[in-house]
mmCIF file of C-alpha atoms in Angstrom:
data_model
loop_
_atom_site.group_PDB
_atom_site.id
_atom_site.type_symbol
_atom_site.label_atom_id
_atom_site.label_comp_id
_atom_site.label_asym_id
_atom_site.label_seq_id
_atom_site.Cartn_x
_atom_site.Cartn_y
_atom_site.Cartn_z
ATOM 1 C CA MET A 1 79.957 85.368 114.764
ATOM 2 C CA LEU A 2 82.598 86.612 117.192
ATOM 3 C CA THR A 3 83.075 85.040 120.621
ATOM 4 C CA VAL A 4 85.664 87.565 121.796
ATOM 5 C CA ASP A 5 84.168 90.960 122.686
ATOM 6 C CA PHE A 6 86.568 93.572 121.359
ATOM 7 C CA SER A 7 84.951 96.207 123.577
ATOM 8 C CA ARG A 8 86.467 94.305 126.505
ATOM 9 C CA PHE A 9 89.593 93.243 124.608
ATOM 10 C CA PRO A 10 91.021 96.390 123.027
ATOM 11 C CA LEU A 11 92.995 96.064 119.833
ATOM 12 C CA ALA A 12 95.094 98.823 118.416
ATOM 13 C CA PRO A 13 96.111 99.288 114.709
ATOM 14 C CA GLY A 14 99.508 97.712 114.220
ATOM 15 C CA ASP A 15 99.165 95.244 117.110
ATOM 16 C CA ARG A 16 100.775 91.869 116.244
ATOM 17 C CA VAL A 17 98.077 89.238 116.737
ATOM 18 C CA LEU A 18 98.227 85.451 116.850
ATOM 19 C CA ASP A 19 94.928 83.689 116.315
ATOM 20 C CA LEU A 20 95.916 80.238 117.532
ATOM 21 C CA GLY A 21 93.763 77.353 116.272
ATOM 22 C CA CYS A 22 92.092 79.886 114.012
ATOM 23 C CA GLY A 23 89.689 77.407 112.323
ATOM 24 C CA ALA A 24 87.719 79.238 109.699
ATOM 25 C CA GLY A 25 89.300 82.509 110.656
ATOM 26 C CA ARG A 26 86.473 84.569 112.171
ATOM 27 C CA HIS A 27 88.567 86.319 114.791
ATOM 28 C CA ALA A 28 91.597 86.698 112.504
ATOM 29 C CA PHE A 29 89.402 88.468 109.917
ATOM 30 C CA GLU A 30 88.035 90.880 112.556
ATOM 31 C CA CYS A 31 91.561 91.718 113.763
ATOM 32 C CA TYR A 32 92.679 92.275 110.132
ATOM 33 C CA ARG A 33 89.741 94.666 109.673
ATOM 34 C CA ARG A 34 90.857 96.561 112.754
ATOM 35 C CA GLY A 35 94.331 97.173 111.323
ATOM 36 C CA ALA A 36 96.338 94.490 113.158
ATOM 37 C CA GLN A 37 99.237 92.457 111.863
ATOM 38 C CA VAL A 38 97.599 89.061 112.024
ATOM 39 C CA VAL A 39 99.036 85.568 111.981
ATOM 40 C CA ALA A 40 96.290 82.939 111.745
ATOM 41 C CA LEU A 41 97.668 79.444 112.663
ATOM 42 C CA ASP A 42 95.988 76.054 112.620
ATOM 43 C CA GLN A 43 97.030 72.454 112.184
ATOM 44 C CA ASN A 44 94.322 71.916 109.554
ATOM 45 C CA GLY A 45 95.907 72.682 106.190
ATOM 46 C CA GLU A 46 92.607 72.769 104.287
ATOM 47 C CA GLU A 47 91.211 75.432 106.670
ATOM 48 C CA ILE A 48 94.409 77.449 106.502
ATOM 49 C CA ARG A 49 94.268 77.515 102.682
ATOM 50 C CA GLU A 50 90.659 78.832 102.865
ATOM 51 C CA VAL A 51 91.691 81.476 105.411
ATOM 52 C CA ALA A 52 94.526 82.591 103.149
ATOM 53 C CA LYS A 53 92.048 82.941 100.277
ATOM 54 C CA TRP A 54 89.757 85.083 102.392
ATOM 55 C CA PHE A 55 92.713 87.280 103.519
ATOM 56 C CA ALA A 56 93.540 87.875 99.899
ATOM 57 C CA ALA A 57 89.927 88.649 99.032
ATOM 58 C CA MET A 58 89.719 91.122 101.890
ATOM 59 C CA LYS A 59 92.844 92.854 100.789
ATOM 60 C CA GLU A 60 91.526 93.071 97.194
ATOM 61 C CA ALA A 61 88.181 94.473 98.438
ATOM 62 C CA GLY A 62 89.905 97.131 100.581
ATOM 63 C CA GLU A 63 88.394 95.725 103.815
ATOM 64 C CA ALA A 64 91.652 96.138 105.782
ATOM 65 C CA PRO A 65 93.261 99.526 106.513
ATOM 66 C CA ALA A 66 96.680 100.523 105.339
ATOM 67 C CA GLY A 67 99.380 98.938 107.408
ATOM 68 C CA ALA A 68 97.347 95.850 108.265
ATOM 69 C CA THR A 69 98.934 92.494 107.357
ATOM 70 C CA ALA A 70 97.615 88.963 107.382
ATOM 71 C CA THR A 71 99.308 85.558 107.184
ATOM 72 C CA ALA A 72 97.772 82.118 107.341
ATOM 73 C CA MET A 73 100.026 79.195 108.217
ATOM 74 C CA GLU A 74 99.948 75.604 109.450
ATOM 75 C CA GLY A 75 101.523 74.949 112.846
ATOM 76 C CA ASP A 76 101.494 73.049 116.102
ATOM 77 C CA ALA A 77 100.065 74.804 119.157
ATOM 78 C CA LEU A 78 102.518 72.970 121.354
ATOM 79 C CA ALA A 79 105.595 74.055 119.373
ATOM 80 C CA LEU A 80 104.869 77.515 118.011
ATOM 81 C CA PRO A 81 107.373 78.605 115.280
ATOM 82 C CA PHE A 82 107.837 82.075 116.739
ATOM 83 C CA PRO A 83 110.482 83.694 118.954
ATOM 84 C CA ASP A 84 109.757 84.648 122.553
ATOM 85 C CA GLU A 85 107.665 87.798 123.090
ATOM 86 C CA SER A 86 106.605 88.037 119.435
ATOM 87 C CA PHE A 87 102.920 89.111 119.816
ATOM 88 C CA ASP A 88 100.989 91.878 121.507
ATOM 89 C CA VAL A 89 97.740 89.810 121.449
ATOM 90 C CA VAL A 90 96.990 86.083 121.413
ATOM 91 C CA ILE A 91 93.456 84.678 120.803
ATOM 92 C CA ILE A 92 92.594 81.010 121.242
ATOM 93 C CA SER A 93 88.920 80.340 120.757
ATOM 94 C CA GLU A 94 87.212 76.931 121.209
ATOM 95 C CA VAL A 95 90.485 75.090 120.981
ATOM 96 C CA MET A 96 91.787 74.141 124.464
ATOM 97 C CA GLU A 97 89.011 71.627 125.032
ATOM 98 C CA HIS A 98 90.420 69.544 122.189
ATOM 99 C CA ILE A 99 94.091 69.375 123.350
ATOM 100 C CA PRO A 100 95.289 66.868 125.929
ATOM 101 C CA ASP A 101 98.182 69.077 127.049
ATOM 102 C CA ASP A 102 96.308 72.279 127.706
ATOM 103 C CA LYS A 103 99.010 73.444 130.150
ATOM 104 C CA GLY A 104 101.609 73.079 127.370
ATOM 105 C CA VAL A 105 99.475 75.196 125.065
ATOM 106 C CA LEU A 106 99.178 77.876 127.761
ATOM 107 C CA ALA A 107 102.873 77.862 128.297
ATOM 108 C CA GLU A 108 103.519 78.365 124.582
ATOM 109 C CA MET A 109 101.053 81.229 124.373
ATOM 110 C CA VAL A 110 102.723 82.939 127.370
ATOM 111 C CA ARG A 111 106.163 82.394 125.852
ATOM 112 C CA VAL A 112 105.237 84.185 122.580
ATOM 113 C CA LEU A 113 103.262 86.969 124.266
ATOM 114 C CA LYS A 114 104.993 90.209 125.058
ATOM 115 C CA PRO A 115 105.002 91.471 128.643
ATOM 116 C CA GLY A 116 101.959 93.678 128.979
ATOM 117 C CA GLY A 117 100.313 91.750 126.181
ATOM 118 C CA ARG A 118 96.725 90.531 126.219
ATOM 119 C CA ILE A 119 95.261 87.075 125.721
ATOM 120 C CA ALA A 120 91.659 85.958 125.070
ATOM 121 C CA ILE A 121 90.638 82.335 125.737
ATOM 122 C CA THR A 122 87.198 80.896 124.985
ATOM 123 C CA VAL A 123 85.955 77.377 125.765
ATOM 124 C CA PRO A 124 82.575 75.692 125.870
ATOM 125 C CA ARG A 125 80.787 76.548 129.068
ATOM 126 C CA TYR A 126 80.385 73.815 131.668
ATOM 127 C CA GLY A 127 76.609 73.644 132.015
ATOM 128 C CA PRO A 128 75.497 73.734 128.324
ATOM 129 C CA GLU A 129 78.392 71.394 127.409
ATOM 130 C CA LYS A 130 77.390 68.874 130.104
ATOM 131 C CA VAL A 131 73.929 68.741 128.521
ATOM 132 C CA CYS A 132 75.443 67.992 125.058
ATOM 133 C CA TRP A 133 77.618 65.200 126.500
ATOM 134 C CA ALA A 134 74.635 63.704 128.305
ATOM 135 C CA LEU A 135 72.458 63.788 125.142
ATOM 136 C CA SER A 136 75.046 62.387 122.713
ATOM 137 C CA ASP A 137 78.214 60.352 122.851
ATOM 138 C CA ALA A 138 78.847 61.175 119.183
ATOM 139 C CA TYR A 139 79.100 64.863 120.093
ATOM 140 C CA HIS A 140 82.434 64.358 121.846
ATOM 141 C CA GLU A 141 83.622 60.798 121.262
ATOM 142 C CA VAL A 142 85.155 61.536 117.873
ATOM 143 C CA GLU A 143 88.748 61.997 116.626
ATOM 144 C CA GLY A 144 89.779 65.519 117.521
ATOM 145 C CA GLY A 145 86.627 66.075 119.582
ATOM 146 C CA HIS A 146 86.181 67.608 123.029
ATOM 147 C CA ILE A 147 88.075 65.730 125.662
ATOM 148 C CA ARG A 148 87.265 67.820 128.700
ATOM 149 C CA ILE A 149 84.720 70.245 130.057
ATOM 150 C CA TYR A 150 86.097 73.299 131.855
ATOM 151 C CA LYS A 151 84.597 74.856 134.876
ATOM 152 C CA ALA A 152 85.246 78.563 134.906
ATOM 153 C CA ASP A 153 87.214 78.507 138.160
ATOM 154 C CA GLU A 154 89.378 75.712 136.782
ATOM 155 C CA LEU A 155 90.280 77.510 133.633
ATOM 156 C CA LEU A 156 91.021 80.749 135.483
ATOM 157 C CA ALA A 157 93.257 78.833 137.903
ATOM 158 C CA LYS A 158 95.176 77.361 134.983
ATOM 159 C CA ILE A 159 95.549 80.788 133.444
ATOM 160 C CA ARG A 160 96.999 82.193 136.706
ATOM 161 C CA GLU A 161 99.283 79.139 137.074
ATOM 162 C CA ALA A 162 100.673 79.905 133.570
ATOM 163 C CA GLY A 163 101.746 83.337 134.794
ATOM 164 C CA LEU A 164 98.870 85.374 133.372
ATOM 165 C CA LYS A 165 96.678 87.854 135.211
ATOM 166 C CA PRO A 166 92.968 87.494 134.408
ATOM 167 C CA TYR A 167 91.048 90.784 134.256
ATOM 168 C CA GLY A 168 87.605 89.892 132.997
ATOM 169 C CA SER A 169 85.270 87.183 131.877
ATOM 170 C CA HIS A 170 81.765 86.684 130.401
ATOM 171 C CA HIS A 171 79.549 84.192 128.592
ATOM 172 C CA ALA A 172 78.516 84.272 124.948
ATOM 173 C CA HIS A 173 76.154 82.688 122.378
ATOM 174 C CA ALA A 174 73.219 81.779 124.544
ATOM 175 C CA LEU A 175 70.986 81.297 121.484
ATOM 176 C CA HIS A 176 73.376 78.599 120.201
ATOM 177 C CA SER A 177 73.030 76.330 123.233
ATOM 178 C CA PRO A 178 69.479 75.142 122.338
ATOM 179 C CA TYR A 179 70.684 74.539 118.793
ATOM 180 C CA TRP A 180 73.402 72.159 119.934
ATOM 181 C CA TRP A 181 70.993 70.444 122.366
ATOM 182 C CA LEU A 182 68.659 69.774 119.434
ATOM 183 C CA LYS A 183 71.612 68.515 117.355
ATOM 184 C CA CYS A 184 72.646 66.128 120.110
ATOM 185 C CA ALA A 185 69.119 64.937 120.706
ATOM 186 C CA PHE A 186 68.310 64.239 117.018
ATOM 187 C CA GLY A 187 71.825 63.147 115.969
ATOM 188 C CA VAL A 188 74.857 65.394 115.541
ATOM 189 C CA ASP A 189 75.084 64.419 111.829
ATOM 190 C CA ASN A 190 71.327 64.686 111.233
ATOM 191 C CA ASP A 191 70.689 68.106 109.747
ATOM 192 C CA LYS A 192 67.313 67.022 108.239
ATOM 193 C CA ALA A 193 65.371 66.856 111.515
ATOM 194 C CA LEU A 194 62.687 69.603 111.348
ATOM 195 C CA PRO A 195 63.494 71.238 114.803
ATOM 196 C CA VAL A 196 67.212 71.397 113.848
ATOM 197 C CA ARG A 197 66.530 72.925 110.475
ATOM 198 C CA ALA A 198 64.051 75.436 111.908
ATOM 199 C CA TYR A 199 66.402 76.532 114.635
ATOM 200 C CA HIS A 200 69.310 76.775 112.210
ATOM 201 C CA LYS A 201 67.279 79.156 110.030
ATOM 202 C CA LEU A 202 66.600 81.315 113.152
ATOM 203 C CA LEU A 203 70.350 81.472 113.917
ATOM 204 C CA VAL A 204 71.260 82.385 110.338
ATOM 205 C CA TRP A 205 68.579 85.091 110.378
ATOM 206 C CA ASP A 206 69.874 86.424 113.684
ATOM 207 C CA ILE A 207 73.540 86.467 112.468
ATOM 208 C CA MET A 208 72.667 88.210 109.198
ATOM 209 C CA LYS A 209 70.019 90.709 110.429
ATOM 210 C CA LYS A 210 71.005 91.241 114.045
ATOM 211 C CA PRO A 211 67.489 92.217 115.088
ATOM 212 C CA LEU A 212 67.104 94.028 118.397
ATOM 213 C CA ALA A 213 64.803 91.408 119.853
ATOM 214 C CA THR A 214 67.285 88.556 119.594
ATOM 215 C CA ARG A 215 70.206 90.739 120.599
ATOM 216 C CA VAL A 216 68.405 91.717 123.770
ATOM 217 C CA ALA A 217 67.324 88.143 124.430
ATOM 218 C CA GLU A 218 70.843 86.777 123.957
ATOM 219 C CA GLN A 219 72.304 89.392 126.298
ATOM 220 C CA ALA A 220 69.727 88.449 128.919
ATOM 221 C CA LEU A 221 70.281 84.705 128.478
ATOM 222 C CA ASN A 222 74.113 84.670 128.249
ATOM 223 C CA PRO A 223 74.646 84.525 132.037
ATOM 224 C CA LEU A 224 72.248 81.583 132.235
ATOM 225 C CA ILE A 225 72.882 79.430 129.143
ATOM 226 C CA GLY A 226 75.737 81.105 127.236
ATOM 227 C CA LYS A 227 77.422 78.373 125.076
ATOM 228 C CA SER A 228 80.962 79.772 125.578
ATOM 229 C CA PHE A 229 82.977 81.038 128.531
ATOM 230 C CA VAL A 230 85.385 83.798 127.641
ATOM 231 C CA ALA A 231 88.341 84.909 129.779
ATOM 232 C CA TYR A 232 90.699 87.841 129.308
ATOM 233 C CA ALA A 233 94.159 88.121 130.861
ATOM 234 C CA THR A 234 97.382 90.062 130.627
ATOM 235 C CA LYS A 235 101.037 88.999 130.850
ATOM 236 C CA PRO A 236 102.547 90.988 133.691
ATOM 237 C CA HIS A 237 105.750 92.944 133.183
ATOM 238 C CA LEU A 238 108.641 91.365 135.149
ATOM 239 C CA PRO A 239 109.460 93.451 138.299
ATOM 240 C CA LEU A 240 112.492 95.636 137.906
ATOM 241 C CA VAL A 241 115.620 94.216 139.568
ATOM 242 C CA GLU A 242 117.596 96.955 141.324
ATOM 243 C CA ALA A 243 121.182 97.176 140.246
ATOM 244 C CA LYS A 244 123.675 96.272 142.967
#
């Protein structure tokens, strides 16, 4: 289940990509399949080991084209272990809402992104997220949980302040908002509640089968209750300084 829309965020074979806070690796895997040179980085060592196993399995199965590379590594988003201007593309999906120093993370991403490079940032959308917070303290008051809710204008302002130029945005995963509202209403750790189990089956069916009815429904509902807000931006080239 991808949050970044690669039709709006073009990726060329050979692009060097950083998936920052990669989690289980869904975007890193897609970039690898598209022929990129991928670095998947997360502070969670257990998840990174799983991502590395999946990269190896994908290579063995021939899922990535010739020239594609993939590395999984532990790291700190506030102190990235890469030189300046190392990547053509940076993706950070559902991460910034967890980090107190979000401006510091943005600064690090801008530092390692090449001029002309592209960045995709996704965060929980304000409205659906407010509902989750209202229904359940346990949803966000946990170690490593969500510490803020972004309004779209606020996030875009921070992106501009960091020196990036936004060029597009959209909402995603409308069908997932009611699932999380149910989880919050019945208990975020209670997977046995019948409405939660039933809706989860619907989501799994939708992800696996991608039926036209649910695809059309989600596209229609995304502007209203899309669970994620997605923003795309570029790092401008520095203006040429005339020689004196």
